[in-house]
XYZ file of C-alpha atoms in Angstrom:
595
model
C -0.185 -0.182 -0.078
C 1.235 3.392 -1.138
C 2.543 5.861 1.855
C -0.292 8.752 0.771
C -3.262 6.482 1.020
C -1.960 4.653 4.326
C -1.616 7.543 5.932
C -5.233 9.286 4.706
C -6.590 6.436 6.696
C -5.088 7.083 9.330
C -5.767 10.402 9.495
C -9.382 10.187 8.800
C -9.606 8.299 12.475
C -8.074 11.056 14.189
C -10.715 13.704 14.630
C -11.064 14.182 18.232
C -11.685 17.506 19.390
C -11.608 19.173 15.747
C -14.419 18.803 14.632
C -15.022 19.882 10.867
C -11.194 20.148 10.339
C -10.573 19.562 6.957
C -9.073 16.456 5.823
C -6.769 17.807 3.090
C -5.485 20.143 5.948
C -4.724 17.087 7.776
C -2.546 15.679 4.930
C -1.251 18.777 4.524
C 0.100 19.169 8.433
C 1.831 15.345 7.900
C 3.425 16.460 4.706
C 5.026 19.636 5.712
C 6.021 18.042 9.077
C 7.921 15.188 6.822
C 9.396 17.867 5.168
C 10.510 20.590 7.313
C 10.148 18.896 11.032
C 9.858 22.032 13.110
C 12.178 24.383 10.941
C 10.415 27.467 9.534
C 9.311 27.556 5.584
C 8.157 30.158 3.196
C 5.156 29.501 0.954
C 7.475 29.129 -1.826
C 9.434 26.104 -0.525
C 6.146 24.103 -0.305
C 6.597 22.347 -3.728
C 9.535 20.502 -1.842
C 6.902 18.813 0.481
C 4.309 18.209 -2.267
C 3.746 14.547 -2.787
C 1.434 12.394 -5.376
C -2.251 14.394 -5.767
C -1.080 16.645 -3.086
C 0.371 19.569 -4.835
C 1.820 22.716 -3.492
C -0.814 24.342 -4.110
C -2.951 21.924 -1.886
C -0.427 23.063 0.784
C -1.060 26.292 0.365
C -4.272 26.349 0.497
C -4.548 24.434 3.675
C -2.164 26.848 5.547
C -5.218 29.221 6.592
C -6.532 26.097 8.259
C -3.680 25.103 10.022
C -2.659 28.561 11.116
C -6.429 29.100 12.301
C -6.119 25.528 14.483
C -2.685 26.615 15.534
C -0.952 23.786 14.162
C 1.343 26.671 12.425
C 2.588 29.661 13.710
C 2.679 33.116 11.564
C 6.121 35.089 11.850
C 8.115 37.707 10.030
C 11.552 37.767 10.191
C 14.027 41.078 10.655
C 13.608 41.899 6.743
C 9.897 41.607 6.322
C 9.806 37.670 5.162
C 6.498 35.857 6.097
C 7.737 32.539 7.503
C 5.931 29.497 9.261
C 6.471 26.550 11.111
C 5.305 23.834 13.373
C 5.517 24.527 16.864
C 7.032 21.471 19.155
C 4.370 20.545 20.657
C 2.450 19.961 17.299
C 5.405 18.424 16.268
C 5.467 16.028 18.994
C 1.993 15.378 19.053
C 2.370 14.634 15.227
C 4.855 12.025 16.288
C 3.350 10.393 18.755
C 0.155 9.884 16.685
C 0.743 9.715 13.199
C 4.612 8.599 12.579
C 4.883 5.662 15.289
C 7.955 3.726 14.615
C 6.388 -0.298 15.000
C 9.768 -1.996 15.993
C 9.953 -5.183 17.411
C 11.515 -5.316 20.984
C 15.254 -7.170 20.917
C 15.389 -9.579 23.984
C 17.672 -8.638 26.541
C 19.675 -11.801 26.906
C 20.994 -10.319 23.324
C 22.547 -7.004 24.759
C 25.848 -6.148 26.154
C 25.059 -2.707 28.351
C 27.916 -0.658 26.813
C 26.821 2.903 28.469
C 24.550 3.046 31.562
C 21.842 5.726 32.431
C 23.305 8.323 34.684
C 21.370 9.613 37.974
C 19.916 12.153 36.068
C 19.975 15.347 34.724
C 17.090 16.970 37.491
C 19.680 15.677 40.571
C 22.829 17.236 38.955
C 21.083 20.479 38.643
C 19.885 20.199 42.108
C 23.523 19.155 43.106
C 25.113 22.256 41.553
C 22.410 24.420 42.794
C 23.180 23.425 46.314
C 26.788 24.347 45.890
C 25.800 27.680 44.237
C 23.717 28.599 47.474
C 26.677 27.553 49.855
C 29.749 28.890 48.119
C 28.378 31.403 44.958
C 29.798 31.445 41.568
C 32.631 34.926 41.658
C 33.539 35.894 38.189
C 36.544 37.349 36.856
C 36.690 40.962 35.281
C 35.913 40.030 31.945
C 33.127 37.887 33.126
C 34.449 34.169 33.488
C 34.628 31.762 36.300
C 37.298 31.703 38.428
C 39.111 28.359 37.283
C 38.680 26.682 41.028
C 34.899 27.559 41.053
C 34.343 25.397 38.246
C 36.335 22.671 39.238
C 34.276 22.445 42.458
C 31.180 22.795 40.463
C 31.936 20.292 38.060
C 32.484 17.339 40.596
C 28.865 18.003 41.870
C 27.592 16.371 38.924
C 27.499 12.700 37.468
C 27.402 14.172 33.767
C 30.885 14.109 32.207
C 32.276 16.120 29.434
C 32.426 12.965 27.317
C 28.686 12.633 27.766
C 27.767 15.558 25.685
C 31.109 16.270 23.478
C 28.900 14.370 20.428
C 26.695 17.422 20.666
C 29.348 19.592 19.291
C 28.089 22.507 21.591
C 29.423 26.133 21.198
C 29.355 28.694 24.442
C 31.383 31.551 26.317
C 34.331 30.825 27.424
C 34.734 27.195 25.842
C 38.569 26.839 26.588
C 37.697 26.810 30.505
C 34.545 25.539 31.092
C 33.950 21.662 30.669
C 30.896 21.063 28.263
C 28.911 19.009 30.780
C 29.197 22.318 33.207
C 28.220 24.383 30.394
C 25.130 22.182 29.975
C 24.089 22.468 33.762
C 24.797 26.443 33.887
C 22.892 26.652 30.785
C 19.882 25.192 31.556
C 20.209 27.074 34.931
C 20.393 30.383 33.239
C 17.449 29.209 30.643
C 14.966 28.328 33.880
C 16.338 31.162 35.138
C 17.241 29.257 38.270
C 20.466 31.545 38.453
C 21.377 34.893 37.193
C 24.080 36.490 35.475
C 25.714 39.666 37.556
C 28.458 41.813 36.916
C 30.766 40.539 40.373
C 28.940 37.111 40.824
C 26.099 34.826 39.723
C 22.852 35.018 41.894
C 20.090 32.673 42.549
C 16.652 33.715 42.176
C 15.114 31.832 45.113
C 11.352 32.428 43.796
C 12.109 30.443 40.788
C 13.986 27.959 42.570
C 11.535 27.173 44.991
C 8.785 26.627 42.164
C 11.381 24.157 40.449
C 12.249 22.151 43.757
C 8.771 21.959 44.940
C 8.311 19.585 41.104
C 8.325 15.866 41.239
C 10.858 14.204 39.192
C 8.443 13.569 35.940
C 7.749 17.025 35.790
C 11.308 18.172 35.936
C 12.387 15.707 33.661
C 9.368 16.483 30.884
C 10.799 20.114 31.176
C 14.248 19.396 31.234
C 14.061 17.043 27.907
C 11.961 19.904 26.312
C 14.643 22.496 26.803
C 17.137 20.049 25.779
C 15.704 19.231 22.557
C 14.864 22.800 21.843
C 18.220 23.828 21.974
C 20.711 21.071 21.506
C 19.130 19.555 18.175
C 20.455 21.284 15.043
C 18.710 23.124 12.484
C 18.079 20.212 10.293
C 14.795 18.561 9.757
C 16.290 15.029 9.484
C 18.080 15.280 12.451
C 14.898 16.547 14.573
C 13.017 13.472 12.808
C 15.566 11.242 14.494
C 14.948 12.868 18.105
C 11.141 12.932 17.599
C 11.614 9.262 16.535
C 13.752 8.105 19.146
C 11.409 9.821 21.796
C 8.413 8.307 20.273
C 5.707 6.800 23.131
C 6.024 3.727 20.996
C 8.915 2.538 22.557
C 8.286 0.740 26.151
C 10.740 1.724 28.805
C 13.001 -1.210 29.961
C 12.585 -2.530 26.090
C 15.614 -2.878 24.078
C 14.936 -1.422 20.431
C 17.794 -1.876 17.401
C 18.741 1.923 16.460
C 19.373 0.562 12.836
C 15.715 -0.432 12.296
C 14.906 2.763 13.571
C 17.107 4.359 11.033
C 15.604 1.863 8.625
C 12.171 3.253 9.224
C 13.191 6.402 8.892
C 14.353 6.250 5.665
C 11.361 4.403 4.497
C 9.074 6.863 5.745
C 11.246 9.300 3.985
C 11.957 11.495 6.875
C 15.620 10.401 6.726
C 17.672 10.582 3.740
C 19.177 7.540 2.207
C 22.801 8.518 2.071
C 22.678 11.077 5.581
C 25.771 12.684 5.822
C 28.481 10.977 8.118
C 28.381 13.917 10.494
C 24.424 13.383 11.216
C 25.726 9.740 11.768
C 28.061 10.994 14.248
C 25.580 13.395 15.782
C 23.212 10.572 16.483
C 25.527 8.671 18.516
C 26.655 12.014 20.507
C 22.837 12.944 20.966
C 21.936 8.828 22.392
C 25.379 9.498 24.614
C 23.930 12.740 25.831
C 20.703 10.984 26.934
C 22.625 8.411 28.642
C 24.226 11.149 30.493
C 21.028 13.188 31.342
C 19.891 9.702 32.913
C 16.970 8.946 30.381
C 18.541 5.986 28.041
C 21.098 3.337 28.030
C 23.208 2.093 24.871
C 24.047 -1.589 24.370
C 25.331 -3.812 21.574
C 23.249 -6.962 20.482
C 24.510 -9.809 19.395
C 23.997 -9.272 15.555
C 26.828 -6.625 15.753
C 24.452 -3.651 15.229
C 23.594 -0.862 18.532
C 20.743 -0.797 20.402
C 18.945 1.688 23.223
C 16.548 1.427 25.878
C 14.443 4.400 27.773
C 15.081 4.088 31.416
C 13.155 7.165 32.216
C 11.384 8.904 29.116
C 10.604 12.033 29.821
C 6.591 12.542 29.582
C 4.939 15.129 27.465
C 3.659 16.909 29.740
C 4.170 20.854 31.182
C 5.470 21.945 34.262
C 2.940 23.684 36.260
C 1.546 23.242 39.722
C -0.540 20.026 38.786
C 2.757 18.351 38.161
C 3.298 18.011 41.916
C 2.810 14.820 43.584
C -1.239 14.607 45.159
C -3.113 12.265 47.129
C -6.803 11.303 46.535
C -7.867 14.425 48.301
C -5.773 16.626 45.962
C -3.704 17.641 48.546
C -0.154 17.345 48.076
C 1.759 14.172 49.209
C 5.487 14.402 50.348
C 7.521 11.613 50.606
C 9.694 11.035 53.902
C 13.052 9.979 54.281
C 14.262 7.788 56.960
C 16.737 8.717 59.734
C 18.693 5.530 61.232
C 19.933 5.160 64.617
C 23.660 5.058 63.361
C 22.768 8.768 61.959
C 22.583 8.161 58.302
C 19.745 9.722 56.358
C 18.127 7.258 53.879
C 16.414 9.537 51.065
C 14.065 7.657 48.629
C 13.988 8.545 44.927
C 10.365 9.969 45.808
C 11.624 12.456 48.571
C 11.038 16.177 47.147
C 14.210 18.151 46.410
C 12.420 20.831 48.269
C 13.034 18.712 51.526
C 16.406 17.652 50.359
C 16.823 21.417 50.118
C 17.014 21.553 53.911
C 18.981 18.136 54.145
C 21.853 19.621 52.428
C 22.240 22.498 55.049
C 22.205 20.471 58.331
C 23.528 17.079 57.011
C 26.745 15.785 54.606
C 25.851 14.196 51.647
C 27.596 10.498 51.313
C 26.368 9.493 48.501
C 23.801 11.122 45.864
C 22.075 8.828 43.050
C 18.115 7.744 42.798
C 18.461 6.580 46.051
C 20.732 8.939 48.425
C 22.467 9.106 52.054
C 22.904 11.757 54.456
C 24.860 11.730 57.303
C 24.419 13.717 60.661
C 27.629 14.585 62.332
C 28.661 17.159 64.858
C 30.803 19.255 61.833
C 27.727 18.812 59.711
C 25.331 20.617 62.692
C 28.304 23.111 62.933
C 28.069 24.134 59.140
C 24.261 24.209 59.536
C 24.916 26.905 62.096
C 26.967 28.816 60.214
C 24.744 28.652 57.021
C 22.053 30.155 58.982
C 20.205 26.988 60.673
C 19.747 26.343 64.759
C 19.530 22.859 65.945
C 16.212 23.009 66.693
C 15.474 23.814 63.165
C 17.122 20.853 62.266
C 15.449 18.298 64.581
C 12.060 20.037 63.911
C 13.033 19.520 59.916
C 13.993 15.905 60.608
C 10.825 15.136 62.583
C 8.652 16.567 59.869
C 9.903 14.778 57.114
C 10.643 11.359 58.305
C 8.816 8.455 59.780
C 10.536 9.745 62.915
C 13.853 10.636 65.076
C 15.570 8.049 67.012
C 15.907 9.105 70.733
C 19.371 8.814 70.678
C 19.928 11.107 67.102
C 17.740 13.863 68.739
C 19.674 13.834 72.168
C 22.814 13.995 70.001
C 21.471 17.045 68.341
C 20.829 18.893 71.051
C 24.489 18.198 72.619
C 25.811 19.681 69.745
C 23.531 22.492 69.283
C 24.007 23.416 72.996
C 28.051 23.105 72.612
C 27.922 25.059 69.385
C 25.316 27.874 69.859
C 22.964 29.653 67.878
C 23.672 31.107 64.469
C 24.177 34.362 63.814
C 22.063 36.696 61.984
C 23.216 36.313 58.242
C 21.483 33.531 56.593
C 24.150 32.496 54.314
C 22.044 29.318 52.864
C 18.541 30.706 51.722
C 15.144 29.123 52.342
C 12.660 27.551 49.957
C 10.086 31.096 50.312
C 9.317 31.946 46.805
C 5.757 32.667 45.801
C 6.658 32.507 41.773
C 3.732 30.325 39.803
C 5.568 29.158 36.961
C 9.174 29.136 35.262
C 9.686 31.806 32.204
C 8.795 30.234 28.763
C 11.042 28.380 26.890
C 12.113 31.548 24.477
C 8.994 33.143 25.105
C 5.401 32.151 23.243
C 5.861 29.682 20.288
C 9.597 29.448 21.034
C 10.227 32.577 19.891
C 12.941 34.131 22.016
C 12.104 37.614 24.080
C 14.285 40.634 23.551
C 15.840 41.589 26.285
C 14.945 38.437 28.546
C 17.402 36.357 30.706
C 15.707 32.861 30.196
C 17.433 31.917 27.181
C 20.899 30.388 28.776
C 24.060 30.649 26.427
C 23.528 27.452 24.183
C 21.321 27.054 21.641
C 21.833 25.030 18.298
C 18.458 25.423 16.673
C 17.014 27.483 14.241
C 17.926 31.266 15.263
C 14.417 32.894 15.881
C 15.473 35.780 17.744
C 14.857 38.455 15.441
C 11.284 36.677 14.403
C 7.837 38.525 15.366
C 4.478 37.026 16.072
C 2.773 38.040 12.823
C -1.304 37.191 13.209
C -2.729 39.148 9.954
C -4.598 37.075 8.003
C -3.557 35.458 4.540
C -4.673 37.466 1.864
C -5.589 35.770 -1.356
C -3.010 37.342 -3.613
C -0.079 35.949 -0.871
C -1.635 32.115 -1.779
C -2.166 32.801 -5.628
C -0.569 35.781 -6.814
C -2.649 37.413 -9.656
C -6.029 35.333 -8.928
C -8.159 38.617 -9.860
C -6.508 38.269 -13.090
C -7.470 35.071 -13.817
C -10.743 34.796 -15.756
C -13.411 32.994 -13.573
C -14.357 30.587 -16.116
C -10.578 28.959 -16.439
C -11.830 27.817 -12.893
C -15.167 27.020 -13.112
C -15.781 24.730 -16.550
C -14.015 22.516 -18.151
C -14.527 23.442 -21.920
C -12.109 23.812 -24.916
C -9.702 26.497 -25.533
C -7.765 27.932 -28.468
C -4.481 26.318 -28.354
C -2.382 29.874 -27.000
C -5.352 30.290 -24.429
C -4.749 26.672 -23.256
C -0.799 27.641 -23.340
C -1.758 30.796 -20.919
C -3.573 28.298 -18.330
C -0.756 25.798 -18.442
C 1.396 28.503 -17.512
C -0.656 29.885 -14.745
C -0.559 25.965 -13.268
C 2.647 25.976 -13.187
C 3.022 29.331 -11.455
C 0.280 28.231 -8.814
C 1.527 24.547 -8.712
C -2.075 23.397 -9.420
C -3.246 20.654 -11.350
C -5.283 20.969 -14.807
C -8.370 18.657 -15.325
C -8.133 17.554 -18.803
C -10.783 15.635 -20.767
C -9.172 12.792 -22.668
C -11.198 10.657 -25.288
C -13.855 11.161 -22.901
C -12.834 10.411 -19.792
C -11.001 13.231 -17.072
C -7.737 13.284 -15.691
C -5.410 15.299 -13.296
C -2.428 16.799 -14.882
C 0.199 18.616 -13.002
C 2.508 20.531 -15.643
C 6.258 20.690 -14.922
C 7.335 22.350 -18.099
C 6.648 24.130 -21.304
C 8.633 23.714 -24.424
C 8.249 24.921 -28.218
C 6.297 27.729 -29.701
C 2.950 27.581 -31.916
C 3.639 23.844 -31.750
C 4.424 23.478 -27.930
C 3.946 20.678 -25.780
C 3.953 20.073 -21.858
C 5.920 17.689 -19.480
C 4.257 16.769 -16.240
C 2.348 14.050 -13.941
C -0.746 12.327 -15.090
C -3.276 11.082 -12.919
C -6.018 8.778 -14.375
C -9.338 8.894 -12.034
C -8.689 6.293 -9.691
C -5.054 6.093 -9.093
C -3.001 8.263 -6.543
C 0.094 7.242 -8.580
C 1.078 9.873 -11.544
C 3.004 8.740 -14.384
C 5.375 10.958 -16.593
C 3.313 12.303 -19.403
C 4.362 14.778 -22.172
C 1.107 16.362 -24.084
C 0.259 18.555 -26.750
C -3.162 20.619 -26.748
C -4.281 18.157 -29.463
C -3.913 15.351 -26.653
C -6.986 16.978 -24.704
C -10.511 17.978 -25.768
C -11.563 20.318 -22.466
C -9.482 21.789 -19.411
C -10.016 23.687 -16.272
C -7.656 24.889 -13.587
C -8.240 22.971 -10.297
C -7.779 25.526 -8.005
C -7.925 24.155 -4.103
C -11.478 23.889 -2.459
C -10.174 25.515 0.598
C -9.718 28.808 -1.151
C -12.274 28.575 -4.061
C -14.361 28.577 -1.299
C -13.468 32.364 -0.490
C -12.511 33.465 -3.430
C -14.099 37.397 -2.779
C -12.439 38.019 0.934
C -9.393 37.687 2.731
C -8.327 34.225 3.922
C -8.597 33.790 7.841
C -5.356 33.964 9.810
C -3.640 33.516 12.940
C -6.206 34.008 16.431
C -4.086 35.671 18.463
C -4.559 33.651 21.599
C -5.849 30.391 22.644
C -4.516 26.959 22.754
C -4.058 24.544 19.531
C -7.433 22.748 18.853
C -5.943 19.024 19.082
C -7.230 17.063 15.739
C -5.956 13.625 17.426
C-alpha cells in the first residue's frame, strides 16, 4: 500500500476535538512535518513537501486552516519575510500519533550494555544549585568563572564532558568551562534559576522554590523539552531522528535496534538514504547525551548492531502546579526519608528536592543517586549553624519530613547544638520561601525568543528565531495565489475547449500556482500536474498524469491536441473564499487538538 493512501486512512480516525477540520489540511500538516519537521519555511518552499496528488497548491490552500487551528505559527523575520513553522508541541503530537516506529523489541539476553544511564539531569542541577547556594560563583573582570570554582562545581555532577562532547556545543569561555558544566549552567540560566550579575552569579529563589517543589516526572519533561529545543541542530532529518527516538511507542525497559529505527525513518522518507557522516556522529552523540542525562541506555546486540532502551522516558507534560505529587484528596503528598540510629538518613527517590534542600544545610551528603544517603555529624550541625540553621530547626525538619527521629539522634543534636551555640543573624544558605507560579517560558510564546529576556541560557544549536516576531494578520488570497484576480473565472469553473494560445496561458498559470489541470481525454477526465513548457506555436508540456482512480501519476508529454477540454483545479479551501481574505492566526488560545 502506498504511503499516501495509508496515511489518509490513519488520519481519518483522528478527529477528536477538532470537528470539521478539513481532511486536506490534515494531509498538508503531515507532508509539511515530514519535509520541514519544526523548521520554518516560506510559502514558496512548499513544492519541496508536495507528493502525489497533493500539490504545492493544496499545501498553500491548507495553510489558513492550519493557522486558524494553531498547528502552524506565522512570523516575520527582521527583513520582513513571512515564515511559518510547526510548534514543538504539535510536532511531538504528530510524531506520537501519526508516525509511530513500530519496531519489535530485542530480548535483553542478546544485549551487552555499553553505556549506562547516569543518575539524572534533575539531580545534577539540584546538586549544582546547592553548591552555588553555599559557595557562590564569583566571576573575573572579563566575566569568566574562576577556575577553582569551576573545578568544585564540576565535581557536583555525574554528567561528564564526554557525555555531551558529541553534541558539538558552542558557548562562551569554551576553552575553560567543561562541556558538562556548560550544559548545567546553561539550563539553570535558561530557567532563570540563576542570574548572571557583574561580580557573581545570583540565585533566583522564587524560581528555585517553584522548581524544587516539582516531582521528578515534571522536571524531566521540562528538561527534555528545553534540551530538545536548544541542542538539536536546525536540520529536519536530525529533528526527525530525535522525535522518533522519543516516540511514546517505545516501552521503557525494552531494547530496540538503532539501525532498524534509522531504516524506518528512511522508509518513511523522514531521513535521507545517504545521510552525511556528521549526522551519524551527531546521532551517537545525542544518544550518549541521553545516557548522561539519565534517560537512556546504550547496548550492543549479538548481531553486531547497537540498541537503546529508555530508563526514564520524559513524559510530554507541561511543568505546572498540577505536576506535583498529590493524594486522592487533592493535597500535596510528600514522601519522607528515614533517619537511622547510626545517624544516616536514607532518602528514597520520591522525596522532593524541596525537602532535600534543607537536608543539605544540616547534614553531609554521602551518596547522591536515585537513592541518596546523608549523615548527621557534629561537623554537619556546625556547618548548618554557620549557614543559618539552629539545632532546633534541624530537629524540627527531621521530625516533619521523616517517619521518626531515634532518641539517640535527637539527644545528640541537642547536645551538639548547645555546645556550638546559635547561628548569627546572617542567613548564608537561603530558604525556599518564594511565590513564583511558573518558570519562564522557553524562549517566549511559541518558542520565539523575547528580546531582553534572561531565560535563554548561553547555548543554542537550533534555528535562530531571535529576530522573529509573531505576525497574526490574515493571509490574503494574493499571498496564496498571486494574480488570482486577473485570472478569468471561467478557467476555474468550467471544463471546456480553448484555443491553443489560451490553453498555453492556462498551463503556464497552473505551473506558477503548482495546481492541477483537469483534462478531458477521449471522454474521460484526468488530472495533470504540468512541470515544463517547450516550443513555440507547436508547443508541448511535460508533467504527471493521474487517472481518476490512481494516486500514482505517470510521466506524460502532452500537446493541446491530446485533450478536448480543460480547466484549472484551484484547491477547494481557497475557492470557497475567492472574494475575501483567508482567515489567519488568532492572537490567543491553545491549539484545537485534532488527534
